[in-house]
Amino acid sequence: MAEVSSQRNDEIDLIELLRVLWVKKFWIVLSAFVCTLIAGVYAFTAKEQWISTAIVVAPRSTDLLPARAEYVRIIGDGDFSAGKLSDSLYGQFKHFLLSNDLKRQFL
């Protein structure tokens, strides 16, 4: 009885693979170019679906009152006005927001 030996050939011939890729290089480059072209057309013609807006409003005295009241209780400062605090904090915020030095430093 003749024995039939079956060997599995799991090896990949890299030289042959490179030859096939080299022969098909035109189709590879063409498909990459077409896909890039389609993606570019879509990117520049698609309607933007993201829009961001921000509105900055001055805080109300009631927003700052609980935190400041705790601060006054801890320190023991008796001269506390929520209105003055609100005006002071918002004034500092506007000053820093409009500061050209900080804008240059950030950029």
mmCIF file of N, CA and C in Angstrom:
data_model
loop_
_atom_site.group_PDB
_atom_site.id
_atom_site.type_symbol
_atom_site.label_atom_id
_atom_site.label_comp_id
_atom_site.label_asym_id
_atom_site.label_seq_id
_atom_site.Cartn_x
_atom_site.Cartn_y
_atom_site.Cartn_z
ATOM 1 N N MET A 1 0.839 -1.162 0.000
ATOM 2 C CA MET A 1 0.000 0.000 0.000
ATOM 3 C C MET A 1 0.891 1.234 0.000
ATOM 4 N N ALA A 2 0.608 2.086 -0.862
ATOM 5 C CA ALA A 2 1.418 3.298 -0.965
ATOM 6 C C ALA A 2 0.867 4.361 -0.026
ATOM 7 N N GLU A 3 1.793 4.880 0.719
ATOM 8 C CA GLU A 3 1.372 5.951 1.628
ATOM 9 C C GLU A 3 1.448 7.279 0.907
ATOM 10 N N VAL A 4 0.395 8.016 1.106
ATOM 11 C CA VAL A 4 0.361 9.360 0.518
ATOM 12 C C VAL A 4 0.608 10.339 1.648
ATOM 13 N N SER A 5 1.670 11.045 1.528
ATOM 14 C CA SER A 5 1.954 12.034 2.575
ATOM 15 C C SER A 5 1.490 13.399 2.083
ATOM 16 N N SER A 6 0.685 13.967 2.893
ATOM 17 C CA SER A 6 0.197 15.304 2.530
ATOM 18 C C SER A 6 0.825 16.313 3.483
ATOM 19 N N GLN A 7 1.528 17.188 2.927
ATOM 20 C CA GLN A 7 2.158 18.234 3.715
ATOM 21 C C GLN A 7 1.430 19.546 3.450
ATOM 22 N N ARG A 8 1.200 20.213 4.536
ATOM 23 C CA ARG A 8 0.557 21.525 4.393
ATOM 24 C C ARG A 8 1.645 22.557 4.178
ATOM 25 N N ASN A 9 1.447 23.352 3.212
ATOM 26 C CA ASN A 9 2.408 24.403 2.917
ATOM 27 C C ASN A 9 1.825 25.717 3.430
ATOM 28 N N ASP A 10 2.169 26.071 4.677
ATOM 29 C CA ASP A 10 1.648 27.287 5.294
ATOM 30 C C ASP A 10 2.567 28.485 5.085
ATOM 31 N N GLU A 11 3.601 28.302 4.356
ATOM 32 C CA GLU A 11 4.539 29.395 4.165
ATOM 33 C C GLU A 11 4.034 30.350 3.097
ATOM 34 N N ILE A 12 4.334 31.615 3.313
ATOM 35 C CA ILE A 12 3.982 32.640 2.334
ATOM 36 C C ILE A 12 5.259 33.031 1.608
ATOM 37 N N ASP A 13 5.197 32.989 0.322
ATOM 38 C CA ASP A 13 6.349 33.377 -0.483
ATOM 39 C C ASP A 13 6.313 34.895 -0.653
ATOM 40 N N LEU A 14 7.141 35.590 0.116
ATOM 41 C CA LEU A 14 7.130 37.052 0.100
ATOM 42 C C LEU A 14 7.625 37.616 -1.229
ATOM 43 N N ILE A 15 8.551 36.942 -1.838
ATOM 44 C CA ILE A 15 9.054 37.402 -3.134
ATOM 45 C C ILE A 15 7.930 37.371 -4.162
ATOM 46 N N GLU A 16 7.175 36.297 -4.163
ATOM 47 C CA GLU A 16 6.052 36.182 -5.104
ATOM 48 C C GLU A 16 4.994 37.244 -4.808
ATOM 49 N N LEU A 17 4.738 37.489 -3.532
ATOM 50 C CA LEU A 17 3.774 38.522 -3.143
ATOM 51 C C LEU A 17 4.226 39.897 -3.636
ATOM 52 N N LEU A 18 5.492 40.208 -3.458
ATOM 53 C CA LEU A 18 6.013 41.494 -3.929
ATOM 54 C C LEU A 18 5.937 41.603 -5.449
ATOM 55 N N ARG A 19 6.173 40.509 -6.139
ATOM 56 C CA ARG A 19 6.062 40.524 -7.607
ATOM 57 C C ARG A 19 4.632 40.822 -8.045
ATOM 58 N N VAL A 20 3.666 40.174 -7.399
ATOM 59 C CA VAL A 20 2.258 40.405 -7.745
ATOM 60 C C VAL A 20 1.878 41.853 -7.461
ATOM 61 N N LEU A 21 2.308 42.368 -6.313
ATOM 62 C CA LEU A 21 2.004 43.768 -5.987
ATOM 63 C C LEU A 21 2.665 44.722 -6.977
ATOM 64 N N TRP A 22 3.877 44.401 -7.406
ATOM 65 C CA TRP A 22 4.580 45.259 -8.358
ATOM 66 C C TRP A 22 3.876 45.258 -9.713
ATOM 67 N N VAL A 23 3.387 44.107 -10.120
ATOM 68 C CA VAL A 23 2.678 44.017 -11.397
ATOM 69 C C VAL A 23 1.363 44.790 -11.325
ATOM 70 N N LYS A 24 0.705 44.742 -10.185
ATOM 71 C CA LYS A 24 -0.595 45.400 -10.018
ATOM 72 C C LYS A 24 -0.472 46.811 -9.435
ATOM 73 N N LYS A 25 0.727 47.408 -9.478
ATOM 74 C CA LYS A 25 0.937 48.713 -8.845
ATOM 75 C C LYS A 25 0.061 49.798 -9.449
ATOM 76 N N PHE A 26 -0.210 49.731 -10.745
ATOM 77 C CA PHE A 26 -1.062 50.737 -11.384
ATOM 78 C C PHE A 26 -2.454 50.732 -10.763
ATOM 79 N N TRP A 27 -3.030 49.560 -10.563
ATOM 80 C CA TRP A 27 -4.376 49.464 -9.994
ATOM 81 C C TRP A 27 -4.393 49.892 -8.528
ATOM 82 N N ILE A 28 -3.316 49.607 -7.818
ATOM 83 C CA ILE A 28 -3.234 50.010 -6.411
ATOM 84 C C ILE A 28 -3.189 51.530 -6.303
ATOM 85 N N VAL A 29 -2.337 52.153 -7.102
ATOM 86 C CA VAL A 29 -2.223 53.616 -7.077
ATOM 87 C C VAL A 29 -3.510 54.258 -7.573
ATOM 88 N N LEU A 30 -4.099 53.706 -8.617
ATOM 89 C CA LEU A 30 -5.342 54.260 -9.151
ATOM 90 C C LEU A 30 -6.473 54.184 -8.129
ATOM 91 N N SER A 31 -6.617 53.058 -7.451
ATOM 92 C CA SER A 31 -7.695 52.934 -6.457
ATOM 93 C C SER A 31 -7.450 53.860 -5.266
ATOM 94 N N ALA A 32 -6.205 54.031 -4.856
ATOM 95 C CA ALA A 32 -5.901 54.961 -3.764
ATOM 96 C C ALA A 32 -6.231 56.391 -4.178
ATOM 97 N N PHE A 33 -5.905 56.760 -5.414
ATOM 98 C CA PHE A 33 -6.199 58.102 -5.913
ATOM 99 C C PHE A 33 -7.704 58.342 -6.001
ATOM 100 N N VAL A 34 -8.443 57.373 -6.517
ATOM 101 C CA VAL A 34 -9.902 57.518 -6.644
ATOM 102 C C VAL A 34 -10.548 57.657 -5.269
ATOM 103 N N CYS A 35 -10.132 56.847 -4.315
ATOM 104 C CA CYS A 35 -10.698 56.940 -2.961
ATOM 105 C C CYS A 35 -10.364 58.283 -2.317
ATOM 106 N N THR A 36 -9.143 58.764 -2.520
ATOM 107 C CA THR A 36 -8.759 60.069 -1.991
ATOM 108 C C THR A 36 -9.569 61.173 -2.644
ATOM 109 N N LEU A 37 -9.784 61.077 -3.934
ATOM 110 C CA LEU A 37 -10.580 62.067 -4.653
ATOM 111 C C LEU A 37 -12.021 62.088 -4.148
ATOM 112 N N ILE A 38 -12.613 60.923 -3.964
ATOM 113 C CA ILE A 38 -13.991 60.847 -3.458
ATOM 114 C C ILE A 38 -14.067 61.430 -2.047
ATOM 115 N N ALA A 39 -13.102 61.099 -1.201
ATOM 116 C CA ALA A 39 -13.094 61.623 0.167
ATOM 117 C C ALA A 39 -12.926 63.137 0.174
ATOM 118 N N GLY A 40 -12.072 63.658 -0.704
ATOM 119 C CA GLY A 40 -11.880 65.108 -0.783
ATOM 120 C C GLY A 40 -13.124 65.828 -1.250
ATOM 121 N N VAL A 41 -13.774 65.285 -2.273
ATOM 122 C CA VAL A 41 -15.013 65.898 -2.764
ATOM 123 C C VAL A 41 -16.064 65.906 -1.665
ATOM 124 N N TYR A 42 -16.196 64.814 -0.956
ATOM 125 C CA TYR A 42 -17.178 64.759 0.137
ATOM 126 C C TYR A 42 -16.826 65.752 1.245
ATOM 127 N N ALA A 43 -15.550 65.822 1.604
ATOM 128 C CA ALA A 43 -15.140 66.694 2.709
ATOM 129 C C ALA A 43 -15.406 68.161 2.408
ATOM 130 N N PHE A 44 -15.249 68.560 1.150
ATOM 131 C CA PHE A 44 -15.429 69.969 0.817
ATOM 132 C C PHE A 44 -16.847 70.323 0.388
ATOM 133 N N THR A 45 -17.686 69.347 0.123
ATOM 134 C CA THR A 45 -19.053 69.654 -0.311
ATOM 135 C C THR A 45 -20.118 69.273 0.705
ATOM 136 N N ALA A 46 -19.791 68.449 1.672
ATOM 137 C CA ALA A 46 -20.792 68.019 2.655
ATOM 138 C C ALA A 46 -21.172 69.185 3.562
ATOM 139 N N LYS A 47 -22.433 69.229 3.924
ATOM 140 C CA LYS A 47 -22.917 70.273 4.809
ATOM 141 C C LYS A 47 -22.376 70.013 6.212
ATOM 142 N N GLU A 48 -21.911 71.083 6.854
ATOM 143 C CA GLU A 48 -21.385 70.951 8.206
ATOM 144 C C GLU A 48 -22.515 70.603 9.161
ATOM 145 N N GLN A 49 -22.278 69.625 9.987
ATOM 146 C CA GLN A 49 -23.294 69.219 10.943
ATOM 147 C C GLN A 49 -22.908 69.591 12.362
ATOM 148 N N TRP A 50 -21.820 70.302 12.502
ATOM 149 C CA TRP A 50 -21.393 70.719 13.829
ATOM 150 C C TRP A 50 -21.297 72.229 13.852
ATOM 151 N N ILE A 51 -21.935 72.815 14.805
ATOM 152 C CA ILE A 51 -21.874 74.258 15.005
ATOM 153 C C ILE A 51 -21.799 74.483 16.506
ATOM 154 N N SER A 52 -20.926 75.358 16.905
ATOM 155 C CA SER A 52 -20.756 75.627 18.324
ATOM 156 C C SER A 52 -20.928 77.109 18.586
ATOM 157 N N THR A 53 -21.699 77.431 19.591
ATOM 158 C CA THR A 53 -21.859 78.817 20.020
ATOM 159 C C THR A 53 -21.732 78.860 21.534
ATOM 160 N N ALA A 54 -21.276 79.981 22.015
ATOM 161 C CA ALA A 54 -21.140 80.153 23.461
ATOM 162 C C ALA A 54 -21.610 81.546 23.836
ATOM 163 N N ILE A 55 -22.328 81.624 24.910
ATOM 164 C CA ILE A 55 -22.797 82.902 25.431
ATOM 165 C C ILE A 55 -22.294 83.006 26.861
ATOM 166 N N VAL A 56 -21.574 84.089 27.144
ATOM 167 C CA VAL A 56 -21.052 84.311 28.485
ATOM 168 C C VAL A 56 -21.904 85.385 29.140
ATOM 169 N N VAL A 57 -22.501 85.050 30.245
ATOM 170 C CA VAL A 57 -23.330 86.009 30.977
ATOM 171 C C VAL A 57 -22.753 86.192 32.375
ATOM 172 N N ALA A 58 -22.998 87.359 32.919
ATOM 173 C CA ALA A 58 -22.514 87.644 34.269
ATOM 174 C C ALA A 58 -23.239 86.746 35.266
ATOM 175 N N PRO A 59 -22.521 86.242 36.253
ATOM 176 C CA PRO A 59 -23.184 85.392 37.240
ATOM 177 C C PRO A 59 -24.104 86.216 38.138
ATOM 178 N N ARG A 60 -25.157 85.585 38.589
ATOM 179 C CA ARG A 60 -26.060 86.255 39.523
ATOM 180 C C ARG A 60 -25.485 86.128 40.925
ATOM 181 N N SER A 61 -25.870 87.034 41.766
ATOM 182 C CA SER A 61 -25.388 86.996 43.152
ATOM 183 C C SER A 61 -25.788 85.701 43.831
ATOM 184 N N THR A 62 -26.939 85.184 43.482
ATOM 185 C CA THR A 62 -27.408 83.946 44.116
ATOM 186 C C THR A 62 -26.555 82.745 43.716
ATOM 187 N N ASP A 63 -25.890 82.828 42.556
ATOM 188 C CA ASP A 63 -25.015 81.733 42.137
ATOM 189 C C ASP A 63 -23.766 81.645 43.011
ATOM 190 N N LEU A 64 -23.281 82.802 43.478
ATOM 191 C CA LEU A 64 -22.037 82.845 44.236
ATOM 192 C C LEU A 64 -22.248 82.843 45.743
ATOM 193 N N LEU A 65 -23.464 83.070 46.165
ATOM 194 C CA LEU A 65 -23.731 83.248 47.589
ATOM 195 C C LEU A 65 -23.360 82.041 48.447
ATOM 196 N N PRO A 66 -23.719 80.808 48.101
ATOM 197 C CA PRO A 66 -23.378 79.679 48.991
ATOM 198 C C PRO A 66 -21.876 79.480 49.179
ATOM 199 N N ALA A 67 -21.114 79.577 48.110
ATOM 200 C CA ALA A 67 -19.669 79.372 48.226
ATOM 201 C C ALA A 67 -19.030 80.490 49.032
ATOM 202 N N ARG A 68 -19.435 81.707 48.758
ATOM 203 C CA ARG A 68 -18.857 82.843 49.477
ATOM 204 C C ARG A 68 -19.278 82.828 50.949
ATOM 205 N N ALA A 69 -20.496 82.412 51.232
ATOM 206 C CA ALA A 69 -20.946 82.351 52.623
ATOM 207 C C ALA A 69 -20.097 81.362 53.421
ATOM 208 N N GLU A 70 -19.753 80.235 52.829
ATOM 209 C CA GLU A 70 -18.881 79.271 53.503
ATOM 210 C C GLU A 70 -17.487 79.852 53.705
ATOM 211 N N TYR A 71 -17.000 80.567 52.709
ATOM 212 C CA TYR A 71 -15.688 81.200 52.809
ATOM 213 C C TYR A 71 -15.673 82.211 53.953
ATOM 214 N N VAL A 72 -16.724 83.022 54.050
ATOM 215 C CA VAL A 72 -16.831 84.014 55.123
ATOM 216 C C VAL A 72 -16.910 83.313 56.476
ATOM 217 N N ARG A 73 -17.641 82.226 56.554
ATOM 218 C CA ARG A 73 -17.774 81.494 57.816
ATOM 219 C C ARG A 73 -16.428 80.938 58.267
ATOM 220 N N ILE A 74 -15.643 80.435 57.327
ATOM 221 C CA ILE A 74 -14.343 79.854 57.677
ATOM 222 C C ILE A 74 -13.361 80.939 58.099
ATOM 223 N N ILE A 75 -13.300 82.016 57.323
ATOM 224 C CA ILE A 75 -12.336 83.078 57.609
ATOM 225 C C ILE A 75 -12.806 83.972 58.755
ATOM 226 N N GLY A 76 -14.082 84.186 58.824
ATOM 227 C CA GLY A 76 -14.612 85.063 59.855
ATOM 228 C C GLY A 76 -14.665 86.513 59.401
ATOM 229 N N ASP A 77 -14.690 86.745 58.096
ATOM 230 C CA ASP A 77 -14.767 88.099 57.539
ATOM 231 C C ASP A 77 -16.214 88.573 57.612
ATOM 232 N N GLY A 78 -16.461 89.645 58.326
ATOM 233 C CA GLY A 78 -17.829 90.121 58.501
ATOM 234 C C GLY A 78 -18.302 91.012 57.375
ATOM 235 N N ASP A 79 -17.394 91.565 56.568
ATOM 236 C CA ASP A 79 -17.770 92.486 55.487
ATOM 237 C C ASP A 79 -18.000 91.687 54.204
ATOM 238 N N PHE A 80 -19.227 91.247 53.997
ATOM 239 C CA PHE A 80 -19.539 90.414 52.840
ATOM 240 C C PHE A 80 -20.733 90.986 52.106
ATOM 241 N N SER A 81 -20.560 91.164 50.793
ATOM 242 C CA SER A 81 -21.655 91.624 49.944
ATOM 243 C C SER A 81 -21.640 90.773 48.681
ATOM 244 N N ALA A 82 -22.719 90.073 48.447
ATOM 245 C CA ALA A 82 -22.793 89.202 47.272
ATOM 246 C C ALA A 82 -22.747 90.017 45.990
ATOM 247 N N GLY A 83 -23.343 91.182 45.981
ATOM 248 C CA GLY A 83 -23.333 92.036 44.790
ATOM 249 C C GLY A 83 -21.932 92.501 44.438
ATOM 250 N N LYS A 84 -21.175 92.943 45.457
ATOM 251 C CA LYS A 84 -19.800 93.376 45.211
ATOM 252 C C LYS A 84 -18.951 92.211 44.719
ATOM 253 N N LEU A 85 -19.172 91.054 45.300
ATOM 254 C CA LEU A 85 -18.424 89.867 44.886
ATOM 255 C C LEU A 85 -18.707 89.529 43.427
ATOM 256 N N SER A 86 -19.965 89.557 43.048
ATOM 257 C CA SER A 86 -20.349 89.245 41.675
ATOM 258 C C SER A 86 -19.726 90.234 40.703
ATOM 259 N N ASP A 87 -19.814 91.523 41.021
ATOM 260 C CA ASP A 87 -19.233 92.545 40.144
ATOM 261 C C ASP A 87 -17.722 92.393 40.046
ATOM 262 N N SER A 88 -17.085 92.095 41.161
ATOM 263 C CA SER A 88 -15.635 91.948 41.176
ATOM 264 C C SER A 88 -15.183 90.744 40.347
ATOM 265 N N LEU A 89 -15.821 89.608 40.551
ATOM 266 C CA LEU A 89 -15.423 88.401 39.817
ATOM 267 C C LEU A 89 -15.682 88.534 38.325
ATOM 268 N N TYR A 90 -16.837 89.088 37.961
ATOM 269 C CA TYR A 90 -17.142 89.245 36.538
ATOM 270 C C TYR A 90 -16.229 90.287 35.908
ATOM 271 N N GLY A 91 -15.883 91.317 36.661
ATOM 272 C CA GLY A 91 -14.938 92.319 36.158
ATOM 273 C C GLY A 91 -13.577 91.709 35.884
ATOM 274 N N GLN A 92 -13.111 90.854 36.794
ATOM 275 C CA GLN A 92 -11.833 90.172 36.572
ATOM 276 C C GLN A 92 -11.908 89.242 35.362
ATOM 277 N N PHE A 93 -13.017 88.555 35.225
ATOM 278 C CA PHE A 93 -13.196 87.656 34.083
ATOM 279 C C PHE A 93 -13.132 88.433 32.775
ATOM 280 N N LYS A 94 -13.849 89.562 32.698
ATOM 281 C CA LYS A 94 -13.835 90.378 31.477
ATOM 282 C C LYS A 94 -12.444 90.927 31.208
ATOM 283 N N HIS A 95 -11.739 91.330 32.263
ATOM 284 C CA HIS A 95 -10.384 91.854 32.101
ATOM 285 C C HIS A 95 -9.469 90.793 31.478
ATOM 286 N N PHE A 96 -9.529 89.581 32.004
ATOM 287 C CA PHE A 96 -8.693 88.511 31.463
ATOM 288 C C PHE A 96 -9.142 88.080 30.073
ATOM 289 N N LEU A 97 -10.439 88.125 29.823
ATOM 290 C CA LEU A 97 -10.963 87.739 28.516
ATOM 291 C C LEU A 97 -10.491 88.689 27.427
ATOM 292 N N LEU A 98 -10.434 89.970 27.735
ATOM 293 C CA LEU A 98 -10.065 90.980 26.743
ATOM 294 C C LEU A 98 -8.574 91.301 26.753
ATOM 295 N N SER A 99 -7.794 90.652 27.579
ATOM 296 C CA SER A 99 -6.372 90.930 27.704
ATOM 297 C C SER A 99 -5.609 90.412 26.485
ATOM 298 N N ASN A 100 -4.934 91.318 25.790
ATOM 299 C CA ASN A 100 -4.140 90.925 24.619
ATOM 300 C C ASN A 100 -2.911 90.118 25.018
ATOM 301 N N ASP A 101 -2.350 90.422 26.188
ATOM 302 C CA ASP A 101 -1.176 89.668 26.642
ATOM 303 C C ASP A 101 -1.503 88.197 26.836
ATOM 304 N N LEU A 102 -2.646 87.914 27.435
ATOM 305 C CA LEU A 102 -3.030 86.517 27.634
ATOM 306 C C LEU A 102 -3.349 85.831 26.316
ATOM 307 N N LYS A 103 -3.931 86.575 25.376
ATOM 308 C CA LYS A 103 -4.214 85.982 24.063
ATOM 309 C C LYS A 103 -2.918 85.601 23.367
ATOM 310 N N ARG A 104 -1.921 86.506 23.407
ATOM 311 C CA ARG A 104 -0.634 86.209 22.777
ATOM 312 C C ARG A 104 0.061 85.046 23.481
ATOM 313 N N GLN A 105 -0.042 85.016 24.806
ATOM 314 C CA GLN A 105 0.590 83.942 25.567
ATOM 315 C C GLN A 105 -0.058 82.597 25.248
ATOM 316 N N PHE A 106 -1.362 82.593 25.055
ATOM 317 C CA PHE A 106 -2.068 81.355 24.731
ATOM 318 C C PHE A 106 -1.695 80.858 23.348
ATOM 319 N N LEU A 107 -1.603 81.777 22.394
ATOM 320 C CA LEU A 107 -1.293 81.380 21.020
ATOM 321 C C LEU A 107 0.177 81.102 20.907
#
